[in-house]
Coordinates of C-alpha atoms in Angstrom, one line a residue:
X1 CA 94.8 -154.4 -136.3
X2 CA 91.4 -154.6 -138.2
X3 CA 91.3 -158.3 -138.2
X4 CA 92.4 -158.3 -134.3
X5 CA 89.6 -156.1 -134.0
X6 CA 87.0 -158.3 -135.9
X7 CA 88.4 -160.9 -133.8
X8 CA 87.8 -159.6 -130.6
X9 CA 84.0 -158.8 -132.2
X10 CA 83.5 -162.5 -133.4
X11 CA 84.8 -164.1 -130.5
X12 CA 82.8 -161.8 -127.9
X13 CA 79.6 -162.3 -129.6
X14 CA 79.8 -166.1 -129.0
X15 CA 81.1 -165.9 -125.5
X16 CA 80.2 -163.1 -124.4
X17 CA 81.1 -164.3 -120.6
X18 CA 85.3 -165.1 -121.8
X19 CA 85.2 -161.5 -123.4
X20 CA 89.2 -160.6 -124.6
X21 CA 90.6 -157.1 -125.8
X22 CA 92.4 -156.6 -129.1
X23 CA 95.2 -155.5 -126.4
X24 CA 94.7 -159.6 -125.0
X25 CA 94.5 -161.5 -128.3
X26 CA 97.7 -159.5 -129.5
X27 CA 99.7 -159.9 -126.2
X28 CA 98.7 -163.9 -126.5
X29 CA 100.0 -164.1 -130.2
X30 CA 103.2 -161.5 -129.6
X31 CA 103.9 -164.1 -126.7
X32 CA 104.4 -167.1 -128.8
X33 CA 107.6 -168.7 -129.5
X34 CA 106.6 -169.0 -133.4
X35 CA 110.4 -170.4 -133.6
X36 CA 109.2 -173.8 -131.2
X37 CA 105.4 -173.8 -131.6
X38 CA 103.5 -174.2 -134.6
X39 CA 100.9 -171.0 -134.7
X40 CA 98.9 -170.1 -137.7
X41 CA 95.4 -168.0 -137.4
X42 CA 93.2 -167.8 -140.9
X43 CA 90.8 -165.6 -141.4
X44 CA 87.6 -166.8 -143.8
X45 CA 85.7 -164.2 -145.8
X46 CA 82.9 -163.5 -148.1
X47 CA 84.4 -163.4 -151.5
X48 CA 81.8 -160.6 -152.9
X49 CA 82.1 -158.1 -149.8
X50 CA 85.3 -159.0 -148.4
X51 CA 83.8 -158.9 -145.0
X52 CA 85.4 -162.1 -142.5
X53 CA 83.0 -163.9 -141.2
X54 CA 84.8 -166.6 -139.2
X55 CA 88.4 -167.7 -138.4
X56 CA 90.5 -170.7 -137.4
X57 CA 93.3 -171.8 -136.0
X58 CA 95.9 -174.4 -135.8
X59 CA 98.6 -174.2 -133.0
X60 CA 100.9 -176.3 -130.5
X61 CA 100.4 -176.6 -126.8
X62 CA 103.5 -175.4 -125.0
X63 CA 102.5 -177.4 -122.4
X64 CA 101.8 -180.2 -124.0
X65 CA 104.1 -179.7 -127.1
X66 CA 104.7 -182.6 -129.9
X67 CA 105.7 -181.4 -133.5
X68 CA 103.1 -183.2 -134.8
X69 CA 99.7 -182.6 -132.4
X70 CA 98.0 -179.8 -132.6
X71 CA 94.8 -178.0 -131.3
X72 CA 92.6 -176.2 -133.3
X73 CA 90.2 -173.6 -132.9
X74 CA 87.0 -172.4 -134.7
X75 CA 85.1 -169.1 -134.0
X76 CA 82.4 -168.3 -137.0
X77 CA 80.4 -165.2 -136.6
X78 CA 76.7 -166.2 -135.0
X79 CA 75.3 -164.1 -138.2
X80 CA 76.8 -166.3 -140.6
X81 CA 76.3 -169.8 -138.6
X82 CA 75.0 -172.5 -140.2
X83 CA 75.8 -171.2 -143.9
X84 CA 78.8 -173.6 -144.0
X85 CA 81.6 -171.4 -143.1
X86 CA 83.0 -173.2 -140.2
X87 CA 83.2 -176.1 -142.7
X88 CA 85.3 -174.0 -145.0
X89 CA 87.5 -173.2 -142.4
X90 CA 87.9 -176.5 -141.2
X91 CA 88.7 -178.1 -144.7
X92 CA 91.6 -175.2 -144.6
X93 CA 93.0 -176.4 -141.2
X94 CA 92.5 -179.7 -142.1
X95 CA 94.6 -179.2 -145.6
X96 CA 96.9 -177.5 -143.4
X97 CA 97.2 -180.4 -140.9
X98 CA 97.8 -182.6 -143.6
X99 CA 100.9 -180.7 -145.2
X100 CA 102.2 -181.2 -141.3
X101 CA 101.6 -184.7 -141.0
X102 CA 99.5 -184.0 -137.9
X103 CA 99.2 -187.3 -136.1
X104 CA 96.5 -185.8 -133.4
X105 CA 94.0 -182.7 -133.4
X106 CA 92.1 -181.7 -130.6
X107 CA 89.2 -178.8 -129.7
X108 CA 87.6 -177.7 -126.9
X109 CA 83.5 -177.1 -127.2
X110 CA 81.2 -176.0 -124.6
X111 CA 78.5 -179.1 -124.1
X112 CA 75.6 -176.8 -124.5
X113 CA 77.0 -175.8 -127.6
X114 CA 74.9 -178.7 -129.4
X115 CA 76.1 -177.6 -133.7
X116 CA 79.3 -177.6 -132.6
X117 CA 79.7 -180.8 -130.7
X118 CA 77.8 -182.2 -133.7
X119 CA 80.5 -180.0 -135.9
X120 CA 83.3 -182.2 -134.3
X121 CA 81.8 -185.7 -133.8
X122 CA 80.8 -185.6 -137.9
X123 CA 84.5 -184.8 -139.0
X124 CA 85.9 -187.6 -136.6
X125 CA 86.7 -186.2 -133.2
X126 CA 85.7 -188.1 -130.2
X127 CA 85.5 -186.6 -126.5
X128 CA 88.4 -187.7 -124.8
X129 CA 88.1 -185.4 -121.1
X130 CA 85.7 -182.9 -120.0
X131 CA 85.8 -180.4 -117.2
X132 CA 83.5 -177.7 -115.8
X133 CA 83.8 -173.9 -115.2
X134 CA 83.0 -172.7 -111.6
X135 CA 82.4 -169.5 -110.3
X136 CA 82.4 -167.6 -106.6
X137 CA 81.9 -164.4 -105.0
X138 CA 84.9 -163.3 -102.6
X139 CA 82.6 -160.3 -100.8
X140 CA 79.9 -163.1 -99.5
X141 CA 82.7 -165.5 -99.3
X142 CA 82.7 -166.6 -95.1
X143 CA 86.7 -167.7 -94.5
X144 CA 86.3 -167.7 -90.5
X145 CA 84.6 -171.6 -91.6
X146 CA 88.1 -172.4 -92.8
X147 CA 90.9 -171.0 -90.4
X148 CA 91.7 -174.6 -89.5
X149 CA 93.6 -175.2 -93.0
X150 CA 96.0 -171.9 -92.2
X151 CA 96.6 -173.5 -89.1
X152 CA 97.6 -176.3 -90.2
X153 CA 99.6 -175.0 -92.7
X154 CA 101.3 -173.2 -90.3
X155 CA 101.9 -175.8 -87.8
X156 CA 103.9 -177.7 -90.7
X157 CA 106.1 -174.6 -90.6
X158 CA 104.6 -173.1 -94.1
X159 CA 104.8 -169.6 -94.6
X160 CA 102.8 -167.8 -96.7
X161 CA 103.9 -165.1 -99.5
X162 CA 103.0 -163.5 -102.7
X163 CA 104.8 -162.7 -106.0
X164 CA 105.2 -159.0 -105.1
X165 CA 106.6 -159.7 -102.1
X166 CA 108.9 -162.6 -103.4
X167 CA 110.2 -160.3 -106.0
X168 CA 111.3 -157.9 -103.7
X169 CA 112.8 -160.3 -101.4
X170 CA 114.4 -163.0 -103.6
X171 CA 116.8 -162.4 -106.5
X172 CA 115.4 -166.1 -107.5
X173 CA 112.1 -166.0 -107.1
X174 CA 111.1 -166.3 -111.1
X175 CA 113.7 -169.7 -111.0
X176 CA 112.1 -170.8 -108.1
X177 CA 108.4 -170.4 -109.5
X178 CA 109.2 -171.5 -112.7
X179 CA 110.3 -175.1 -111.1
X180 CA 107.1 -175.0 -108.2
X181 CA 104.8 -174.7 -111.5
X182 CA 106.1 -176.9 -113.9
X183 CA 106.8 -180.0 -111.1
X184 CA 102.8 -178.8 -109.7
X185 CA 101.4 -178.7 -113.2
X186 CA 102.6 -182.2 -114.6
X187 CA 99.9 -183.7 -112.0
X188 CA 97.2 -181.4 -113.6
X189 CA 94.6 -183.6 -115.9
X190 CA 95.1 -182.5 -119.4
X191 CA 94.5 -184.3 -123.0
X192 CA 98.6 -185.4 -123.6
X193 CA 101.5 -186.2 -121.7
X194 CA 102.4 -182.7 -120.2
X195 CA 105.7 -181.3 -121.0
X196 CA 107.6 -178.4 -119.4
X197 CA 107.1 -175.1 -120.7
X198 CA 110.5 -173.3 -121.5
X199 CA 112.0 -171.4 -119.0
X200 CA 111.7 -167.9 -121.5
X201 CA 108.2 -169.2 -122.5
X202 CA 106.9 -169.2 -119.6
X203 CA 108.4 -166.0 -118.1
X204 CA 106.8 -164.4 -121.8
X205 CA 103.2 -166.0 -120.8
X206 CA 102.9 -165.7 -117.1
X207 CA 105.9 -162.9 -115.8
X208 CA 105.4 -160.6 -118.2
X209 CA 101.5 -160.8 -119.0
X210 CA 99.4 -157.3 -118.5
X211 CA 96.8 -158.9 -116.6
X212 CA 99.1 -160.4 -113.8
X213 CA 98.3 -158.9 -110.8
X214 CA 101.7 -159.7 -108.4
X215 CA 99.5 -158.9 -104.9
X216 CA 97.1 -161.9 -106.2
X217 CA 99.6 -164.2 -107.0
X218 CA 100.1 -166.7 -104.0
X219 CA 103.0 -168.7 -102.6
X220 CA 103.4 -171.0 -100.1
X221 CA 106.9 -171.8 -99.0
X222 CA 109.0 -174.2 -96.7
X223 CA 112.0 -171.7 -95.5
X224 CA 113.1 -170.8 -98.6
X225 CA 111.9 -173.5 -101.0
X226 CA 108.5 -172.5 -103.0
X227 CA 105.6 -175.5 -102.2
X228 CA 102.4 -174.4 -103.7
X229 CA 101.4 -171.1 -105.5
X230 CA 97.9 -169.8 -106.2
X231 CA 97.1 -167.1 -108.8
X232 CA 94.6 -164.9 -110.1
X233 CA 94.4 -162.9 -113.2
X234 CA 93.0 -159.6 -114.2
X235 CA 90.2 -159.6 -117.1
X236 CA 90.0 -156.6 -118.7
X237 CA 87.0 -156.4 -120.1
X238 CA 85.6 -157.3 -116.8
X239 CA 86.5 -155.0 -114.1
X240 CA 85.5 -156.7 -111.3
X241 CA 86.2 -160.5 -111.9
X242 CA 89.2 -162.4 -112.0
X243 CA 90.4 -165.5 -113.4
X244 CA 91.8 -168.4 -111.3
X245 CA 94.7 -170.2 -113.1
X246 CA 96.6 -172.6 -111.2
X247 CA 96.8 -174.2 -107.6
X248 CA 99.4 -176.5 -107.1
X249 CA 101.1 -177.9 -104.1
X250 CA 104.2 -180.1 -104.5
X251 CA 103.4 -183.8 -103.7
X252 CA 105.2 -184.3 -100.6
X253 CA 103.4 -181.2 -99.3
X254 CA 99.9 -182.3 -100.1
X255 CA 97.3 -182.9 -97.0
X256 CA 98.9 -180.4 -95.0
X257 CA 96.1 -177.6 -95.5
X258 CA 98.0 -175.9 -98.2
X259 CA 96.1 -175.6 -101.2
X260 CA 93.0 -174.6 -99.2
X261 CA 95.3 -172.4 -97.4
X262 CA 96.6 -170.4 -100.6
X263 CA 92.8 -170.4 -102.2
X264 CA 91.6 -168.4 -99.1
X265 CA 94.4 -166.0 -99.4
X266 CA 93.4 -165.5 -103.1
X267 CA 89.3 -165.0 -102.2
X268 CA 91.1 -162.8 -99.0
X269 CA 92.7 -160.4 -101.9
X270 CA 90.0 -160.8 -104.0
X271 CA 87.7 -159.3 -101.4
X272 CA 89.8 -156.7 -100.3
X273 CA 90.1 -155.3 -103.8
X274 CA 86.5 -155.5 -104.2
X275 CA 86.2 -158.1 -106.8
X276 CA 83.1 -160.3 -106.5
X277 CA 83.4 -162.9 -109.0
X278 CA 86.0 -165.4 -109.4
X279 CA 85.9 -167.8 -112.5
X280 CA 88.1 -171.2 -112.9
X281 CA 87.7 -174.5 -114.6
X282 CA 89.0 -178.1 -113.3
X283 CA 89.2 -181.4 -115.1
X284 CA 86.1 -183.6 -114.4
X285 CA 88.8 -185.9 -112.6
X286 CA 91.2 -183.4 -110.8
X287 CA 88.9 -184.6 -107.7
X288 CA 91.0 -182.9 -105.1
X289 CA 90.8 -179.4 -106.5
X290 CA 87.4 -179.7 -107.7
X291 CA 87.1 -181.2 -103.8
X292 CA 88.2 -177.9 -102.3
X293 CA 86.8 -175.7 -105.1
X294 CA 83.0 -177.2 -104.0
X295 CA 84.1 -177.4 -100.1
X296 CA 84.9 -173.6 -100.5
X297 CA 81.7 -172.5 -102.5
X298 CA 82.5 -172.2 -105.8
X299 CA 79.2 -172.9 -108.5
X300 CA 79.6 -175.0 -111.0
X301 CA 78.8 -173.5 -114.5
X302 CA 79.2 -175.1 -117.7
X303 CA 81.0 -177.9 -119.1
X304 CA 83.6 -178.1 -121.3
X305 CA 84.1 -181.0 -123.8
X306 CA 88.0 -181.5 -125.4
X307 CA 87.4 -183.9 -128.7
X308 CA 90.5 -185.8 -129.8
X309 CA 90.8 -186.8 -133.3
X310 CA 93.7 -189.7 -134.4
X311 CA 95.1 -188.5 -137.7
X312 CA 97.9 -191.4 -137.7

């Protein structure tokens, strides 16, 4: 538990706006299916005090899973930047991803983060996507501008549920979602082909996750058959803001005022429950979500920069 704790320090003191618990890091490593995905976390200290001052990762994407890729990340206490730590660490990952016969690494670094884009561009990595964080506020959030999508949702004959609801309702509801997200998510831009999460993996990830919040966790539906779903998140260290993870539609449902339809119900709950900020982040070319997202208000906030390295 020390280390989780140290962590959870390390990690909050260089984004202090992503803050996790030791209760969230834990959940996300417990959740893994070590037997399927590659996971190992190293922890890099100062030989004469013991004290760690940085760790790394190395790790495979479930949703984007090949044996032989993996992402890595870096997190070096800001005290101890620039003392060549993060370089230590990386020579141990990159030992590691050696031993694996890694054919591709990737990392994700903020843009304004200027060391560490330099960090990654001087060990080989490249920038292969980018995306941005965005950010609104449900309580000044005006949905009479938008009743026109829910109308003609509705005139398509969608109805509009949520996962509490759905559980309560449908024996089949977790089957039903599990499809709806992996078909919706394999059109979401991401650095690899996607692949489809396992069935268990997912239910251990999403289903069962503390911070699901079942009231905030949109879908649409055609009579019985799930078309789009919308969800928020809980963040624990920050009471009043939520996370938005995906919005999807099914293709052949798309243009019909859906996904704007689910997002209002999702700023509607948001609202109600008195949250007043809603974070999310979109590939620079998912153009129709980051469409809505700016159509609806949301704020764009910082970039994000994934660097691809070929180890082949």
């Amino acid at each position: 538990m020390s280390n989780y704790r140290r962590l959870a320090e390390i990690y909050d003191a260089i984004f202090p706006e992503r803050s996790r618990t030791i209760e969230e890091w834990k959940f996300y490593d417990d959740s893994l299916d070590k037997s399927k995905y590659y996971f190992k976390r190293y922890a890099g200290l100062n030989t004469a005090t013991g004290e760690v001052l940085g760790f790394g990762e190395i790790w495979n994407p479930p949703w984007m899973f090949h044996p032989r890729k993996f992402w890595l990340d870096e997190w070096v206490d800001p005290k101890h930047q620039g003392q060549g730590v993060g370089g230590a660490i990386y020579a141990k990952l990159a030992r590691e991803m050696q031993r694996l016969g890694a054919s591709t690494a990737w990392m994700g670094i903020r843009e304004d983060m200027a060391t560490s884009v330099a960090f990654a561009r001087n060990r080989g990595f490249s920038e292969k996507m980018r995306g941005w964080e965005s950010t609104i506020n449900p309580l000044t959030f005006v949905a009479s501008k938008f009743e026109a999508y829910s109308q003609k949702a509705s005139r398509a004959g969608i109805k509009f549920s949520n996962l509490e609801q759905e559980l309560q309702d449908d024996p089949d509801c977790y089957k039903k979602l599990y499809e709806l997200v992996q078909t919706a998510f394999r059109d979401v831009p991401i650095p690899d082909t996607p692949t489809d999460t396992p069935y268990e993996q997912w239910v251990a990830f999403e289903m069962k996750n503390p911070n699901l919040i079942p009231q905030g966790y949109m879908i649409a539906k055609d009579r019985d058959l799930y078309v789009g779903t919308s969800v928020v998140w809980r963040l624990k260290k920050e009471p009043r803001s939520l996370y938005q993870g995906l919005t999807g539609v099914l293709r052949e449902y798309r243009g019909k005022g859906i996904g704007v339809a689910l997002k209002l119900r999702v700023l509607d709950f948001a609202r109600r429950s008195g949250f007043d900020n809603i974070r999310t982040f979109n590939a620079s070319t998912n153009e129709g979500m980051l469409a809505i997202n700016l159509k609806l208000g949301f704020k764009r906030d910082s970039a994000w920069i994934t660097f691809e390295k070929n180890l082949a």
